[in-house]
N, CA and C of each residue as an Amber inpcrd file, in Angstrom:
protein
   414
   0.8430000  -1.1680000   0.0000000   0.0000000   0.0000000   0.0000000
   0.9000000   1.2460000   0.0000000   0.7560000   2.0950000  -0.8190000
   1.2820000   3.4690000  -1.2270000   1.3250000   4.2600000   0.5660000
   2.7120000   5.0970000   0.9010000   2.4650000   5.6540000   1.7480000
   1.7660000   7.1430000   1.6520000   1.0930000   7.8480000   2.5210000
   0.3360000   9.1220000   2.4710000   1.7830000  10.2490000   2.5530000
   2.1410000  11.1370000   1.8150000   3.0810000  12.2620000   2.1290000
   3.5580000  12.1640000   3.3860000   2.3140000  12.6160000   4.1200000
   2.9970000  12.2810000   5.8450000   3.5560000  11.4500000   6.5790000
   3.0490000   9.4730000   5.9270000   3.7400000   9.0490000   6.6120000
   5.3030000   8.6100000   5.9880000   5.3730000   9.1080000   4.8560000
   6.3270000   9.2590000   4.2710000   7.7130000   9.6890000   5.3370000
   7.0100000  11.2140000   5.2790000   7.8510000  12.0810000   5.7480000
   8.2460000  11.7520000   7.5980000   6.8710000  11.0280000   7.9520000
   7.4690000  10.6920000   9.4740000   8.6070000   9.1000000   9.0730000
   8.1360000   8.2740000   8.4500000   8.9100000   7.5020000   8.2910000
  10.5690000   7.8650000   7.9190000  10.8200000   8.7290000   7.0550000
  12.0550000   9.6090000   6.8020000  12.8010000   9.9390000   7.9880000
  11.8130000  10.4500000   8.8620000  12.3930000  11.1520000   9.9500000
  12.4820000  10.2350000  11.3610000  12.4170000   8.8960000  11.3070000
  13.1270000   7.9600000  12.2410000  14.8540000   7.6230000  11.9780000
  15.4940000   6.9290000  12.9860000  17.2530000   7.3430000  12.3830000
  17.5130000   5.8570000  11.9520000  16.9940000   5.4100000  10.6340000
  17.5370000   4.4740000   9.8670000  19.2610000   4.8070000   8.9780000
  19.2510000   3.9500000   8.3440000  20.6970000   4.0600000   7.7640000
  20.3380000   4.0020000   6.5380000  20.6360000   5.3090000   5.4950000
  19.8380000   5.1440000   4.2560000  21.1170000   4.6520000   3.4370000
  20.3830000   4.2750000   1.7690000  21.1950000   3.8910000   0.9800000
  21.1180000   5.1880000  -0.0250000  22.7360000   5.8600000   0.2710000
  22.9290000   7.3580000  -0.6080000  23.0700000   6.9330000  -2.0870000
  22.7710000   7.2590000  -3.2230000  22.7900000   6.8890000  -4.3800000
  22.7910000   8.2000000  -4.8240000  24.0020000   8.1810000  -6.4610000
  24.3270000   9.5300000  -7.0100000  25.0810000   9.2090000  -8.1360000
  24.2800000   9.5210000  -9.8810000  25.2180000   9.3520000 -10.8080000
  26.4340000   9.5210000 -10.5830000  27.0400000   8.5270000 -12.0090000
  28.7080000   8.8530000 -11.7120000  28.7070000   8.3890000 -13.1990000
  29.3820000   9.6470000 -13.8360000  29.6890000   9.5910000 -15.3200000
  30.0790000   7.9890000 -15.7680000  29.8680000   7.7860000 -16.6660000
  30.2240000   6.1840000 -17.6110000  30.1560000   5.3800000 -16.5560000
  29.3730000   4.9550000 -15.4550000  29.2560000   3.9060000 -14.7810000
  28.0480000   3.8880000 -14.0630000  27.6830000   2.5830000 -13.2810000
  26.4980000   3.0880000 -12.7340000  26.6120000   4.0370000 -11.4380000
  25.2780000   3.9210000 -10.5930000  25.4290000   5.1870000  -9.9680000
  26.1740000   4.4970000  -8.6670000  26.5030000   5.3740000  -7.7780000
  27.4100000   5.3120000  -6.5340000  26.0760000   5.2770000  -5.4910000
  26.0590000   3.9190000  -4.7940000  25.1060000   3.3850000  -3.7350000
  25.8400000   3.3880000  -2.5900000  25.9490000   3.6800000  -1.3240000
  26.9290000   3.3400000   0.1010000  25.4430000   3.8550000   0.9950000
  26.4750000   3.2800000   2.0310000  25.2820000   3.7730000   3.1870000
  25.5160000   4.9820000   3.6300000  24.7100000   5.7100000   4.5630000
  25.0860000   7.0230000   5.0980000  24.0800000   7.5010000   6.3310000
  24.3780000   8.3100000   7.0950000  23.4590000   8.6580000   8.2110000
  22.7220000   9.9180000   7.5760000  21.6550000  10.2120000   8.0620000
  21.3920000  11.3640000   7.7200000  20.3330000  11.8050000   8.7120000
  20.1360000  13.3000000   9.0230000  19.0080000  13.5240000   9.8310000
  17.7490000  14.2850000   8.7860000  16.6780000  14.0160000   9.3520000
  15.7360000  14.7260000   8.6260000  14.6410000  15.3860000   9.7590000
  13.6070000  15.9210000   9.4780000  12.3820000  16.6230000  10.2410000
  11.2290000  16.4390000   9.5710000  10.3780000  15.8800000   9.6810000
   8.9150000  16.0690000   8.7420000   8.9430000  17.5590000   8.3490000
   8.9370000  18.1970000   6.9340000   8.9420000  19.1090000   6.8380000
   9.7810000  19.9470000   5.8270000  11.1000000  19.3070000   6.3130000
  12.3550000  19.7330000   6.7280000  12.9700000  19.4520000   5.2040000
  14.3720000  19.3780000   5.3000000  15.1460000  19.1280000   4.5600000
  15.8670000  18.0770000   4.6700000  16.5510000  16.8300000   4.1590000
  17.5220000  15.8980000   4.9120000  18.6230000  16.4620000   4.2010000
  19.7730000  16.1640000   5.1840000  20.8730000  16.1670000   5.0780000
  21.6100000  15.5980000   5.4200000  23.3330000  15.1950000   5.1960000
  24.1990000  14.4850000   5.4700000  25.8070000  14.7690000   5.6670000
  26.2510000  14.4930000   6.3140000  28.0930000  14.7920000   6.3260000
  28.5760000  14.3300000   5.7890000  29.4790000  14.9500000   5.2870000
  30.3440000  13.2850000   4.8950000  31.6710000  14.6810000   3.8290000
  32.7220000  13.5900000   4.3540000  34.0830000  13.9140000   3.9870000
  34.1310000  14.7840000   2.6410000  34.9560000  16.5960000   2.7400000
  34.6140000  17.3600000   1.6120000  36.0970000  16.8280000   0.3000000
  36.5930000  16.1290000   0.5000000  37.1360000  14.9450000  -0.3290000
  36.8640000  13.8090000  -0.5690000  35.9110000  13.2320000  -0.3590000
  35.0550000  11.9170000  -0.6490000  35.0480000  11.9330000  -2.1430000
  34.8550000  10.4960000  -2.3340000  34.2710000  10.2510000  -3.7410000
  32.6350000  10.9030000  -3.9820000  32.0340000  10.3380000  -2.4260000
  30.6580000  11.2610000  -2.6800000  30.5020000  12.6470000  -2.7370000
  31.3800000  13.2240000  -2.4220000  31.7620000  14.8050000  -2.2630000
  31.6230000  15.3050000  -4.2350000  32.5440000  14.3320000  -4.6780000
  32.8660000  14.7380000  -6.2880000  32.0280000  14.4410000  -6.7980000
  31.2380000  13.1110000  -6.7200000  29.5380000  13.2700000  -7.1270000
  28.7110000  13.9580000  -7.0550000  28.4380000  14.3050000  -6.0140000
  27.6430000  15.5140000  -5.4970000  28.0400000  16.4790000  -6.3160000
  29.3360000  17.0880000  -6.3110000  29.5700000  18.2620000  -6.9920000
  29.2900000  17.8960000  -8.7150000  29.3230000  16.7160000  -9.3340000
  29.0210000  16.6640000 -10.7830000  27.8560000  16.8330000 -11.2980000
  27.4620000  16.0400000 -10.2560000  25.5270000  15.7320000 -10.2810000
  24.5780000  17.0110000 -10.3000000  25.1980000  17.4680000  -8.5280000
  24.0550000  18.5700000  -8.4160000  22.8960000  17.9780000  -7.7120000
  22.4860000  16.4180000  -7.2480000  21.4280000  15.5820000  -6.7670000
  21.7530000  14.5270000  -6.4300000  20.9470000  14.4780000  -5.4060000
  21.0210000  13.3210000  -5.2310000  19.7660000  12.2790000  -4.4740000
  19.7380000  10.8290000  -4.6060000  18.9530000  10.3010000  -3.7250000
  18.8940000   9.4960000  -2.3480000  18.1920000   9.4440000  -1.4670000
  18.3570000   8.7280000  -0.0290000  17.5680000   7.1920000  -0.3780000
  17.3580000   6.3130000   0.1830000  16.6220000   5.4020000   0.2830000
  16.7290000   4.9350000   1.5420000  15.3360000   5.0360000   2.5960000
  15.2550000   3.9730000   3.7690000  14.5380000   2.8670000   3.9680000
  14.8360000   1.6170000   4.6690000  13.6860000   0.2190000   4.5150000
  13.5640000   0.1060000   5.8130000  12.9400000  -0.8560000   6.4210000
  12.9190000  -1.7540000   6.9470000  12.1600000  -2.9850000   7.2880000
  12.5650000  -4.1220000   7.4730000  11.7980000  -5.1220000   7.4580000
  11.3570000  -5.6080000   8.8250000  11.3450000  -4.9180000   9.9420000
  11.0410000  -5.4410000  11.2450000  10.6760000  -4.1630000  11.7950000
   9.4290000  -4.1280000  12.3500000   8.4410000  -5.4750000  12.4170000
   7.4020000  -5.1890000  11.3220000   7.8520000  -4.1150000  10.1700000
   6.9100000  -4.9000000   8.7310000   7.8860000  -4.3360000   7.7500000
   7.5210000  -4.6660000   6.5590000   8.4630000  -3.8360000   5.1070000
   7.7680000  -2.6660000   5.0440000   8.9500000  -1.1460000   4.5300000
   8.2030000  -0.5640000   4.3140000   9.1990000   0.2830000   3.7660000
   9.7680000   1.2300000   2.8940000  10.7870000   2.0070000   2.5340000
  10.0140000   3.2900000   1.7680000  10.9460000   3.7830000   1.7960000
  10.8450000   5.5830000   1.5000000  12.4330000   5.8670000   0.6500000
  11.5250000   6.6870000  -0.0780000  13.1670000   7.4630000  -1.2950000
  12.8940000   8.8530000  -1.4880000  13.3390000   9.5710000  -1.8220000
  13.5400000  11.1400000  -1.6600000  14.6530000  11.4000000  -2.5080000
  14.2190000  12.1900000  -3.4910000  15.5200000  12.6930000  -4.4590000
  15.2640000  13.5430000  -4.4760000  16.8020000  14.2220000  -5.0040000
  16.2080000  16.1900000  -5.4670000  17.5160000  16.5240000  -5.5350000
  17.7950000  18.0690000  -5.9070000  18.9400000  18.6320000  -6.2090000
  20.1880000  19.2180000  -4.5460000  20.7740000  19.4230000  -5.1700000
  21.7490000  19.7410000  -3.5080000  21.1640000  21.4630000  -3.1460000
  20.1330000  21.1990000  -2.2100000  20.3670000  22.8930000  -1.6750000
  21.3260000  23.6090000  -0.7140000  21.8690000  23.1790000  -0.0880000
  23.0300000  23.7000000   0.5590000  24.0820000  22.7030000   1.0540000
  25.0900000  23.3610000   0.7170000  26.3280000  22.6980000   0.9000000
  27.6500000  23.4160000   1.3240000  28.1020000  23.2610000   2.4770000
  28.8460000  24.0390000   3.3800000  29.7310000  23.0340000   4.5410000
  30.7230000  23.3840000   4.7680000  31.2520000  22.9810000   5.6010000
  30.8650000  22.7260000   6.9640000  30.9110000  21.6190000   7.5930000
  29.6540000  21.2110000   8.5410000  30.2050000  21.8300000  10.2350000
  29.0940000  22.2410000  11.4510000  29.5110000  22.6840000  12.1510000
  29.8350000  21.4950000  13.2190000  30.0320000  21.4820000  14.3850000
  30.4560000  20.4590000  15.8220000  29.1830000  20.5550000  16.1880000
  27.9590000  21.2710000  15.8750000  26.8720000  20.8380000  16.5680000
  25.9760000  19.9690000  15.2780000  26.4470000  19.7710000  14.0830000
  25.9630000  19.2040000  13.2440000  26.1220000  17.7180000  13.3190000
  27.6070000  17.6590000  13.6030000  28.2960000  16.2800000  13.7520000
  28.1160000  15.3520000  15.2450000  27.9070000  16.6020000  16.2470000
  27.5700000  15.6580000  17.1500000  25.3400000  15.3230000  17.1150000
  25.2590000  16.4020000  16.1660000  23.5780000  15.4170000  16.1350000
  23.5080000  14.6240000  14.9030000  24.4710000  14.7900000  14.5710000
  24.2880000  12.9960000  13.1750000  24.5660000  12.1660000  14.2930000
  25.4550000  11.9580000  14.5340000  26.0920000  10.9130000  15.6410000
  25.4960000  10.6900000  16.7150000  24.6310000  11.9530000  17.4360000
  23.8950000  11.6700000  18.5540000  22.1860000  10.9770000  18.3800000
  22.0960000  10.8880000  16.7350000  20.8070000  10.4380000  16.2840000
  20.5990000   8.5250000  16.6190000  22.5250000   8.4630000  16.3570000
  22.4350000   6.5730000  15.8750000  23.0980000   6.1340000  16.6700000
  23.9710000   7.1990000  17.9760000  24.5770000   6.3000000  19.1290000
  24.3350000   7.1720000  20.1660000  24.9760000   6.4940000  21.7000000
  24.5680000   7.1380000  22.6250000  25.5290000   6.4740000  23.6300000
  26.0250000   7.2390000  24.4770000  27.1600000   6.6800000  25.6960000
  28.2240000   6.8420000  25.2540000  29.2290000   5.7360000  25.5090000
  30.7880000   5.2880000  24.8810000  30.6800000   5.3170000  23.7950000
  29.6080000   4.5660000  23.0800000  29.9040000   4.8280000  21.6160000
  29.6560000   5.8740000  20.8370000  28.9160000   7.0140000  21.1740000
  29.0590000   8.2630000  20.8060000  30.1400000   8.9030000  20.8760000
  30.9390000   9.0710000  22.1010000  32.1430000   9.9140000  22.6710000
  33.3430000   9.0970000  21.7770000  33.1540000   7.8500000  21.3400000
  34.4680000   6.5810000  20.8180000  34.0120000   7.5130000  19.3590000
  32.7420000   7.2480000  18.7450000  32.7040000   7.7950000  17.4300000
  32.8020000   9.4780000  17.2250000  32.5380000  10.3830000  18.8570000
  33.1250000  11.3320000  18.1510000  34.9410000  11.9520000  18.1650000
  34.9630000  11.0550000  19.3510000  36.5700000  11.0910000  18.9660000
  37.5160000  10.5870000  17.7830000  36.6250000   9.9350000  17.2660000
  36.9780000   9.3100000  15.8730000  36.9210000  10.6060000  14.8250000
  35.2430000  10.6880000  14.2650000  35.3490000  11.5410000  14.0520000
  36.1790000  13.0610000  13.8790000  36.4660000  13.2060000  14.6490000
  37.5310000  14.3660000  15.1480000  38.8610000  14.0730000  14.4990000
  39.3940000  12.7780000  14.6310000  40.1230000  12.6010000  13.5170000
  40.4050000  12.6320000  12.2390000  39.4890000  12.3700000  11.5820000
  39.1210000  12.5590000  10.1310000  39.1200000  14.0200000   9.6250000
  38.7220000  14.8590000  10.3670000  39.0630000  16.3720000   9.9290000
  37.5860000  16.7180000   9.7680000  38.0170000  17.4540000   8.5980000
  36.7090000  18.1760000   8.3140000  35.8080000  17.5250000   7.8240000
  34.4160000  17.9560000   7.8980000  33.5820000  17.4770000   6.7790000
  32.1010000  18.4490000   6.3230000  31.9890000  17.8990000   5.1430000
  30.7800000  19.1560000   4.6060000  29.0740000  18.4790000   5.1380000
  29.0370000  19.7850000   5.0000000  27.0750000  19.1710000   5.1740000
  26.4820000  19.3300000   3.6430000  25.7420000  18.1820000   3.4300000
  25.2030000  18.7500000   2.1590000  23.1780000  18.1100000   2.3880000
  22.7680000  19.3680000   2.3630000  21.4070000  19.4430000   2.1780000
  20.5010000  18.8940000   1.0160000  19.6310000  18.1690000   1.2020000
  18.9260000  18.0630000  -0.2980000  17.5610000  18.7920000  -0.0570000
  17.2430000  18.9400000  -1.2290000  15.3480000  19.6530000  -1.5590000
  14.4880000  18.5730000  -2.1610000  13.9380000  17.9390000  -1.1490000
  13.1900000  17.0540000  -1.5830000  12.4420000  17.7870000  -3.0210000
  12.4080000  16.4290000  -3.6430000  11.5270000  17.0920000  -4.8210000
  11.0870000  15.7340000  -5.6630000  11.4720000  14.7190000  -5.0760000
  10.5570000  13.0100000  -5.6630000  10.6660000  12.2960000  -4.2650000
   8.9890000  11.5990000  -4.2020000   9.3980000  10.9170000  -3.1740000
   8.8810000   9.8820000  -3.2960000   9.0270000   8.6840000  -3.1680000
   8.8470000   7.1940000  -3.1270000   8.3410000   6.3700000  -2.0280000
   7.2570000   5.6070000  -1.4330000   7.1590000   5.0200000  -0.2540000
   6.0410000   4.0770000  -0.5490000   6.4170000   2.8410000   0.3560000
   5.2580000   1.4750000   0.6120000   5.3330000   1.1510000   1.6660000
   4.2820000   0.6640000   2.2820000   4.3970000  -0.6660000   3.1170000
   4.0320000  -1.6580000   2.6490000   4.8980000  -2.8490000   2.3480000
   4.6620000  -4.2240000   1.8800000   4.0410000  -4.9330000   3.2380000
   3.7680000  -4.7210000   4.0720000   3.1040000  -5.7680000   4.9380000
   1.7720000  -6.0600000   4.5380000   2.1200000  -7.2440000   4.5080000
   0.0160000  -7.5130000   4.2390000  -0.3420000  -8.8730000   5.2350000
């Protein structure tokens, strides 16, 4: 059954692990996983390294798409594509609420000390502008 906009958008906005997908000249497109936060409403967005391979996609493309599932305790996934609306170098309160979305305790403080290692990284915003959703449970 087709999801309604809304529950789309609330489904979006639980902290699954989406699958980032983004042309890439003469090959297919570039699929990895990625965190991202969103808001019913809102915009999603994501961090991720301003030297990445996804970084240079992003910059070719101009768009990109999210995909979230899950199969417990029913099937049900959501996709969201659209063009990059903002893209900027990300702040310490950005990085500790990606991170504070999908861990909590030691493993927050372990991943943001990690983090912290890696250096910098960009935020890049999308504008929803296609969106995709089911629940396969029947």
């Amino acid at each position: 059954m087709a999801l309604t906009a809304s529950e789309k958008q609330h489904f979006l906005a639980e902290p699954h692990v989406a699958a980032f997908s983004i042309a890439e000249q003469g090959r297919g497109p570039l699929t990895v996983p990625v965190w991202y936060a969103y808001e019913p409403g809102g915009k999603p967005w994501i961090t991720i390294s301003p030297h990445s391979r996804k970084m240079r996609a992003i910059s070719d493309a101009g768009r990109f798409s999210l995909m979230v599932d899950t199969v417990t305790p029913r099937t049900m996934y959501v996709t969201v594509e659209g063009p990059v609306s903002e893209l900027r170098p990300s702040t310490d309160e950005e990085i500790y609420a990606m991170a504070a979305r999908y861990l909590q305790g030691a493993e927050l403080d372990g991943y943001l000390a990690f983090a912290d290692q890696l250096g910098e990284h960009a935020t890049v915003v999308l504008e929803p502008e296609h969106w995709l959703g089911a629940d396969l449970t029947m």
